[in-house]
Short mmCIF file of C-alpha atoms and ligand atoms in Angstrom, two decimals:
data_model
loop_
_atom_site.label_atom_id
_atom_site.label_comp_id
_atom_site.label_asym_id
_atom_site.label_seq_id
_atom_site.Cartn_x
_atom_site.Cartn_y
_atom_site.Cartn_z
CA MET A 18 10.92 1.79 4.87
CA ASP A 19 10.27 2.31 8.61
CA VAL A 20 10.59 5.80 10.03
CA LEU A 21 13.77 5.95 12.12
CA ASP A 22 14.94 8.37 14.81
CA PRO A 23 15.55 11.72 13.12
CA LEU A 24 19.07 12.67 12.08
CA THR A 25 20.65 15.13 14.47
CA ASP A 26 24.12 16.57 14.64
CA GLY A 27 26.38 16.99 17.66
CA HIS A 28 25.27 20.61 18.05
CA GLY A 29 21.60 19.67 18.38
CA ARG A 30 20.53 20.62 14.87
CA ARG A 31 17.94 18.41 13.17
CA ILE A 32 18.86 17.58 9.60
CA SER A 33 15.84 17.74 7.31
CA ASP A 34 17.24 19.08 4.04
CA LEU A 35 19.34 17.12 1.54
CA ARG A 36 20.92 18.45 -1.66
CA VAL A 37 21.93 15.87 -4.19
CA SER A 38 24.31 16.68 -7.01
CA VAL A 39 23.39 14.50 -9.97
CA THR A 40 26.40 15.39 -12.11
CA ASP A 41 29.60 17.41 -11.89
CA ARG A 42 29.34 18.34 -15.58
CA CYS A 43 28.06 21.66 -16.81
CA ASN A 44 27.36 23.46 -20.06
CA PHE A 45 28.24 26.89 -18.55
CA ARG A 46 31.51 28.19 -17.17
CA CYS A 47 30.44 30.79 -14.63
CA GLN A 48 33.33 32.95 -13.42
CA TYR A 49 32.48 32.36 -9.75
CA CYS A 50 32.28 28.58 -10.15
CA MET A 51 34.23 26.92 -12.98
CA PRO A 52 37.38 27.69 -14.95
CA ALA A 53 36.97 28.68 -18.63
CA ASP A 54 38.28 25.28 -19.73
CA GLY A 55 36.07 23.28 -17.39
CA LEU A 56 37.29 20.74 -14.85
CA PRO A 57 38.28 17.10 -15.25
CA TRP A 58 34.90 15.33 -15.14
CA LEU A 59 34.21 12.23 -13.10
CA ASP A 60 34.21 8.97 -15.04
CA ARG A 61 30.78 7.59 -15.73
CA GLU A 62 31.19 4.66 -13.36
CA GLU A 63 32.19 7.00 -10.53
CA VAL A 64 28.84 8.78 -10.68
CA LEU A 65 25.97 7.36 -8.66
CA ARG A 66 23.39 5.55 -10.78
CA PHE A 67 19.74 6.54 -10.50
CA GLU A 68 18.91 3.46 -8.43
CA GLU A 69 21.77 4.28 -6.05
CA ILE A 70 20.57 7.84 -5.60
CA GLU A 71 17.04 6.56 -5.03
CA ARG A 72 18.20 4.09 -2.37
CA LEU A 73 20.18 6.74 -0.48
CA VAL A 74 17.38 9.30 -0.68
CA GLU A 75 14.90 6.73 0.65
CA LEU A 76 17.19 6.17 3.59
CA PHE A 77 17.63 9.89 4.26
CA VAL A 78 13.85 10.35 4.12
CA ALA A 79 13.39 7.54 6.64
CA LEU A 80 15.89 9.46 8.80
CA GLY A 81 13.76 12.59 8.70
CA VAL A 82 14.79 14.43 5.55
CA GLU A 83 11.73 16.21 4.14
CA ASP A 84 13.21 18.54 1.56
CA LEU A 85 15.29 17.37 -1.37
CA ARG A 86 16.94 19.67 -3.89
CA LEU A 87 18.58 18.32 -7.05
CA THR A 88 21.57 20.24 -8.26
CA GLY A 89 24.97 19.85 -9.91
CA GLY A 90 26.99 20.76 -12.07
CA GLU A 91 24.04 21.27 -14.33
CA PRO A 92 21.37 18.67 -13.53
CA LEU A 93 19.68 18.91 -16.91
CA VAL A 94 22.79 17.71 -18.75
CA ARG A 95 22.44 14.33 -17.01
CA ARG A 96 20.86 11.99 -19.52
CA ASP A 97 17.27 10.99 -18.74
CA PHE A 98 17.20 13.30 -15.71
CA PRO A 99 13.36 13.54 -15.61
CA ARG A 100 13.27 9.78 -15.02
CA LEU A 101 15.30 10.29 -11.84
CA VAL A 102 12.88 13.02 -10.78
CA SER A 103 9.94 10.64 -11.18
CA MET A 104 11.72 7.94 -9.16
CA LEU A 105 12.40 10.39 -6.32
CA ALA A 106 8.96 12.03 -6.44
CA ALA A 107 7.48 8.63 -5.65
CA ILE A 108 9.31 8.34 -2.31
CA ASP A 109 6.86 8.33 0.57
CA GLY A 110 7.52 11.00 3.15
CA LEU A 111 9.36 13.42 0.87
CA GLU A 112 7.53 16.72 1.19
CA ASP A 113 9.40 19.00 -1.16
CA LEU A 114 11.29 18.10 -4.32
CA SER A 115 13.06 20.98 -6.03
CA LEU A 116 15.68 21.70 -8.66
CA THR A 117 18.41 24.29 -9.17
CA THR A 118 19.35 24.80 -12.81
CA ASN A 119 21.05 27.30 -15.07
CA GLY A 120 17.92 27.10 -17.22
CA TYR A 121 19.68 26.49 -20.52
CA LEU A 122 17.82 23.23 -21.19
CA LEU A 123 14.63 24.14 -19.37
CA GLU A 124 12.69 24.96 -22.52
CA ARG A 125 13.39 21.41 -23.72
CA ASP A 126 12.66 19.73 -20.38
CA ALA A 127 9.96 21.81 -18.67
CA MET A 128 7.05 19.55 -19.45
CA ALA A 129 8.96 16.33 -18.71
CA LEU A 130 10.03 17.73 -15.33
CA VAL A 131 6.51 18.73 -14.41
CA ASP A 132 5.13 15.36 -15.50
CA ALA A 133 7.85 13.68 -13.42
CA GLY A 134 6.70 15.53 -10.31
CA ILE A 135 9.18 18.33 -9.69
CA GLY A 136 7.75 20.75 -7.14
CA ARG A 137 9.81 23.92 -7.31
CA ILE A 138 12.56 25.31 -9.53
CA ASN A 139 15.31 27.88 -9.00
CA VAL A 140 16.97 29.32 -12.07
CA SER A 141 20.36 31.01 -11.83
CA ILE A 142 20.58 34.30 -13.76
CA ASP A 143 23.33 36.77 -12.88
CA SER A 144 22.46 39.55 -15.28
CA LEU A 145 19.43 40.59 -17.29
CA GLN A 146 21.67 42.08 -19.99
CA ARG A 147 22.85 39.73 -22.66
CA ASP A 148 26.47 40.91 -22.85
CA ARG A 149 26.94 40.94 -19.08
CA PHE A 150 25.30 37.53 -18.77
CA PHE A 151 27.85 36.30 -21.33
CA GLN A 152 30.68 37.91 -19.40
CA MET A 153 29.68 36.11 -16.20
CA THR A 154 28.70 32.68 -17.53
CA ARG A 155 31.05 32.66 -20.57
CA ARG A 156 28.01 31.59 -22.62
CA ASP A 157 25.84 33.84 -24.79
CA ALA A 158 22.72 32.19 -23.45
CA LEU A 159 20.43 34.75 -21.80
CA PRO A 160 17.62 34.53 -24.41
CA GLN A 161 17.65 30.72 -24.15
CA VAL A 162 17.53 30.85 -20.34
CA LEU A 163 14.67 33.36 -20.38
CA ARG A 164 12.74 31.09 -22.77
CA GLY A 165 13.39 28.28 -20.31
CA ILE A 166 12.04 30.14 -17.33
CA GLU A 167 8.95 31.17 -19.32
CA ALA A 168 8.43 27.55 -20.33
CA ILE A 169 8.37 26.44 -16.71
CA ALA A 170 6.23 29.41 -15.66
CA ALA A 171 3.52 28.12 -17.99
CA PHE A 172 2.87 25.46 -15.32
CA PRO A 173 1.15 27.20 -12.38
CA GLN A 174 1.71 24.17 -10.14
CA ILE A 175 5.45 24.95 -10.13
CA HIS A 176 5.51 27.58 -7.45
CA PRO A 177 7.39 29.62 -6.42
CA ILE A 178 9.93 29.99 -9.22
CA LYS A 179 13.03 31.75 -7.92
CA VAL A 180 15.81 33.48 -9.80
CA ASN A 181 19.21 33.39 -8.09
CA ALA A 182 21.98 35.88 -8.86
CA VAL A 183 25.45 35.66 -7.37
CA ALA A 184 26.34 39.08 -5.95
CA MET A 185 29.85 40.20 -6.85
CA ARG A 186 31.46 43.55 -6.18
CA ASP A 187 31.94 45.68 -9.32
CA PHE A 188 29.45 43.58 -11.25
CA THR A 189 26.13 43.24 -9.50
CA GLU A 190 25.66 46.86 -8.39
CA VAL A 191 24.28 47.83 -11.77
CA GLU A 192 22.03 44.78 -11.82
CA ALA A 193 20.28 45.56 -8.54
CA LEU A 194 17.56 47.86 -9.83
CA ARG A 195 17.03 45.86 -13.00
CA PHE A 196 16.42 42.75 -10.92
CA ALA A 197 14.13 44.75 -8.63
CA GLU A 198 12.07 45.81 -11.67
CA PHE A 199 12.06 42.19 -12.83
CA ALA A 200 10.78 41.02 -9.43
CA ARG A 201 8.10 43.73 -9.46
CA SER A 202 6.86 42.97 -12.94
CA THR A 203 6.96 39.15 -12.98
CA LYS A 204 5.96 36.39 -10.57
CA PHE A 205 9.58 35.33 -10.09
CA GLN A 206 11.17 35.88 -6.69
CA VAL A 207 14.70 37.23 -7.19
CA ARG A 208 17.42 36.38 -4.67
CA PHE A 209 20.97 37.60 -4.46
CA ILE A 210 23.57 35.15 -3.09
CA GLU A 211 26.82 36.49 -1.74
CA PHE A 212 29.88 35.24 -3.61
CA MET A 213 31.59 32.48 -1.57
CA PRO A 214 35.18 31.20 -1.75
CA LEU A 215 34.25 28.13 -3.79
CA ASP A 216 35.31 29.32 -7.25
CA ALA A 217 37.75 27.17 -9.18
CA ASP A 218 39.65 30.25 -10.39
CA ARG A 219 40.35 31.20 -6.77
CA SER A 220 39.61 34.85 -7.45
CA TRP A 221 37.51 35.23 -4.27
CA ARG A 222 38.79 37.80 -1.77
CA PRO A 223 36.78 39.34 1.04
CA ASP A 224 36.46 42.53 -1.00
CA THR A 225 34.94 40.70 -4.00
CA VAL A 226 31.80 40.03 -1.96
CA LEU A 227 28.95 42.47 -2.46
CA ALA A 228 27.08 42.26 0.84
CA GLY A 229 23.35 41.63 0.69
CA GLU A 230 22.70 44.59 2.99
CA GLU A 231 24.36 46.93 0.50
CA LEU A 232 22.17 45.64 -2.31
CA ARG A 233 19.09 45.82 -0.12
CA ALA A 234 19.80 49.46 0.72
CA MET A 235 20.30 50.32 -2.97
CA ILE A 236 16.94 48.81 -3.86
CA ASP A 237 15.15 50.14 -0.78
CA ALA A 238 16.21 53.69 -1.67
CA VAL A 239 14.18 53.48 -4.88
CA HIS A 240 11.54 50.86 -4.06
CA PRO A 241 10.91 50.72 -0.29
CA LEU A 242 11.01 47.20 1.08
CA GLU A 243 9.38 45.45 4.01
CA GLU A 244 10.86 42.27 5.48
CA LEU A 245 8.68 39.15 5.57
CA PRO A 246 8.77 36.71 8.50
CA ARG A 247 11.11 33.79 7.99
CA LYS A 248 11.51 30.22 9.20
CA PRO A 249 14.66 29.75 11.32
CA SER A 250 16.22 27.37 8.77
CA ALA A 251 15.52 29.68 5.80
CA THR A 252 18.73 30.92 4.23
CA ALA A 253 17.20 34.01 2.61
CA ARG A 254 15.92 37.22 4.12
CA VAL A 255 12.93 37.96 1.93
CA PHE A 256 11.32 41.36 1.41
CA ARG A 257 8.20 42.55 -0.35
CA PHE A 258 7.84 45.86 -2.12
CA ARG A 259 5.69 48.28 -0.13
CA ASP A 260 4.09 49.68 -3.26
CA SER A 261 3.80 46.72 -5.62
CA GLU A 262 3.66 42.99 -6.09
CA GLY A 263 6.88 41.00 -6.04
CA GLU A 264 9.50 39.71 -3.62
CA ILE A 265 13.24 40.03 -3.39
CA GLY A 266 15.58 38.04 -1.16
CA PHE A 267 19.14 38.16 0.11
CA ILE A 268 21.21 35.10 0.99
CA ASN A 269 24.12 36.41 3.02
CA PRO A 270 26.33 33.47 4.02
CA VAL A 271 29.45 35.64 4.25
CA SER A 272 28.21 38.84 5.91
CA GLU A 273 25.47 37.24 8.06
CA PRO A 274 26.21 33.52 8.44
CA PHE A 275 23.18 31.38 9.22
CA CYS A 276 25.11 28.27 10.32
CA ALA A 277 23.44 28.13 13.75
CA ASP A 278 20.16 27.11 12.11
CA CYS A 279 21.64 25.00 9.31
CA ASN A 280 19.56 21.89 8.68
CA ARG A 281 21.20 20.59 5.52
CA VAL A 282 23.69 18.09 4.21
CA ARG A 283 24.88 17.34 0.68
CA LEU A 284 25.53 14.28 -1.42
CA THR A 285 28.04 14.72 -4.26
CA ALA A 286 27.61 13.12 -7.68
CA ASP A 287 30.20 10.50 -6.72
CA GLY A 288 28.39 9.57 -3.54
CA ARG A 289 30.27 11.51 -0.84
CA LEU A 290 28.31 12.95 2.04
CA ARG A 291 29.28 16.54 2.91
CA THR A 292 27.94 18.07 6.07
CA CYS A 293 28.91 21.65 5.16
CA LEU A 294 29.61 23.51 1.91
CA PHE A 295 33.04 24.17 3.43
CA SER A 296 33.70 20.69 4.83
CA LEU A 297 37.32 19.61 4.67
CA HIS A 298 36.26 16.00 5.24
CA GLU A 299 33.66 13.99 3.42
CA THR A 300 32.20 10.53 3.96
CA ASP A 301 32.08 7.92 1.23
CA LEU A 302 28.65 6.34 0.85
CA ARG A 303 29.17 4.91 -2.63
CA GLY A 304 31.87 2.46 -1.52
CA PRO A 305 29.77 0.79 1.19
CA LEU A 306 26.67 0.93 -1.03
CA ARG A 307 28.42 -0.89 -3.86
CA ALA A 308 30.04 -3.33 -1.43
CA GLY A 309 26.57 -4.47 -0.42
CA ALA A 310 26.01 -2.61 2.87
CA ASP A 311 22.51 -3.05 4.22
CA ASP A 312 20.35 -0.10 5.30
CA GLY A 313 21.38 -0.47 8.93
CA GLU A 314 25.07 -0.22 8.04
CA LEU A 315 24.51 2.79 5.80
CA GLU A 316 22.41 4.43 8.51
CA GLU A 317 25.24 4.03 10.99
CA ILE A 318 27.74 5.65 8.62
CA ILE A 319 25.37 8.55 7.89
CA ARG A 320 24.55 9.13 11.56
CA ALA A 321 28.20 9.18 12.54
CA ALA A 322 29.07 11.67 9.76
CA VAL A 323 26.12 13.94 10.52
CA TRP A 324 26.96 13.90 14.22
CA ARG A 325 30.28 15.54 13.33
CA LYS A 326 28.65 18.28 11.22
CA GLU A 327 30.69 21.48 11.44
CA LEU A 328 29.43 24.08 13.88
CA LYS A 329 29.94 26.84 11.32
CA HIS A 330 31.97 27.89 8.34
CA ARG A 331 35.10 29.90 9.03
CA ILE A 332 35.24 32.13 5.95
CA ASN A 333 35.70 35.24 8.07
CA GLU A 334 38.35 33.78 10.37
CA PRO A 335 42.13 33.88 9.98
CA GLY A 336 43.45 30.56 8.76
CA PHE A 337 40.28 29.75 6.77
CA ARG A 338 40.96 26.86 4.43
CA ARG A 339 38.97 26.28 1.27
CA PRO A 340 37.71 22.78 0.57
CA ALA A 341 39.50 20.93 -2.23
CA ARG A 342 36.30 20.69 -4.25
CA THR A 343 34.83 23.78 -5.82
CA MET A 344 31.13 24.63 -6.18
CA SER A 345 30.23 22.63 -9.29
CA ALA A 346 31.86 19.50 -7.84
CA ILE A 347 30.11 19.90 -4.50
CA GLY A 348 26.60 20.72 -5.67
CA GLY A 349 25.46 24.17 -4.66
N1 SAM B 421 24.22 24.63 -12.53
C1 SAM B 421 23.10 24.93 -11.70
C2 SAM B 421 22.93 26.42 -11.52
O1 SAM B 421 23.86 27.16 -11.82
O2 SAM B 421 21.87 26.80 -11.05
C3 SAM B 421 23.15 24.24 -10.35
C4 SAM B 421 24.48 24.15 -9.66
S1 SAM B 421 25.18 25.71 -9.18
C5 SAM B 421 26.71 25.19 -8.45
C6 SAM B 421 24.13 26.14 -7.80
C7 SAM B 421 24.13 27.57 -7.37
O3 SAM B 421 25.38 27.89 -6.83
C8 SAM B 421 23.87 28.57 -8.50
O4 SAM B 421 22.82 29.43 -8.15
C9 SAM B 421 25.18 29.31 -8.58
O5 SAM B 421 24.97 30.63 -8.99
C10 SAM B 421 25.69 29.21 -7.17
N2 SAM B 421 27.14 29.40 -7.05
C11 SAM B 421 28.12 28.82 -7.77
N3 SAM B 421 29.33 29.21 -7.36
C12 SAM B 421 29.13 30.09 -6.34
C13 SAM B 421 29.99 30.86 -5.48
N4 SAM B 421 31.31 30.79 -5.59
N5 SAM B 421 29.42 31.63 -4.53
C14 SAM B 421 28.07 31.70 -4.40
N6 SAM B 421 27.21 30.99 -5.17
C15 SAM B 421 27.73 30.21 -6.13
FE1 SF4 B 422 27.59 25.51 -14.15
FE2 SF4 B 422 25.92 26.26 -12.23
FE3 SF4 B 422 28.60 26.36 -11.87
FE4 SF4 B 422 27.47 28.06 -13.55
S1 SF4 B 422 27.08 27.91 -11.33
S2 SF4 B 422 29.33 26.83 -13.97
S3 SF4 B 422 25.83 26.89 -14.38
S4 SF4 B 422 27.40 24.56 -12.12
#
């Protein structure tokens, strides 16, 4: 496909990062994401087929997207997922192909994912203690997830491997130093993500957020930290330990929004384009795709939607409205 003029939004931001949700289904029920009983899943025919995802990603890459992250729901529950990875890895011009997973099926799939051409993997782990992990994810799965992350770490070409923990008040405080020790003693970069109002249980309140700065100060008091330089579009502030190996990062969308440098858009499992995690509007790409739109028509729809990308989220403003979809249905 020819290279086209790069995608830009109406605020002058260049869009170079696409997150594709490959399924809304999940085998976990994390407190901050899904209800205990799950959500009504999309019907099979509503979900984009591999060839449809491939076609849209090719178009986004022609429009200047360089980084693609596959997410969900839980991507590894999608049947034959490594085959999709190999289809996408073959797209010319894609520089970075990564995956976010809860790690439960990683032991099974590690080799297939590497063979398919995955570049980087993030694994979500909210606690390093089995009972607290169970409390947060509603699954007694920590040993299985740790086996998964070890299985992927056996492949040195998958680098870096990051561990993401959602930071919640009255839960994550006691995890901070354990994760710091983990980051110091393994090659995994640990990152804390502030809890955002995208949970299906609607338990988010401003005071349920544990700010990254608070966690950073707790860790710094025991293991002094030094901030590393960052790219403007990077979401995490990353620190190294002054006295040992290892890195620890803080993604602070609530306390320190990074919207001004946002370069990303999202495609849901049912083919809707979302220009912000908190978008109240989304743009249907599946309908036109299945109705036979050519690349030029799809390009026009994508450009118009991206042009209207939100300036910023409004979590901290009065009158903030949550999107109808919650995290697992958006693709985090
Ligand atoms: N199931 C995979 C996983 O958990 O890694 C991928 C999808 S999950 C929606 C992507 C990321 O979003 C995970 O790291 C998860 O912890 C994070 N997440 C989910 N709900 C969140 C919330 N309300 N606030 C902040 N992060 C959240
Ligand atoms: Fe599933 Fe990931 Fe949501 Fe947890 S955060 S319920 S693993 S989609």
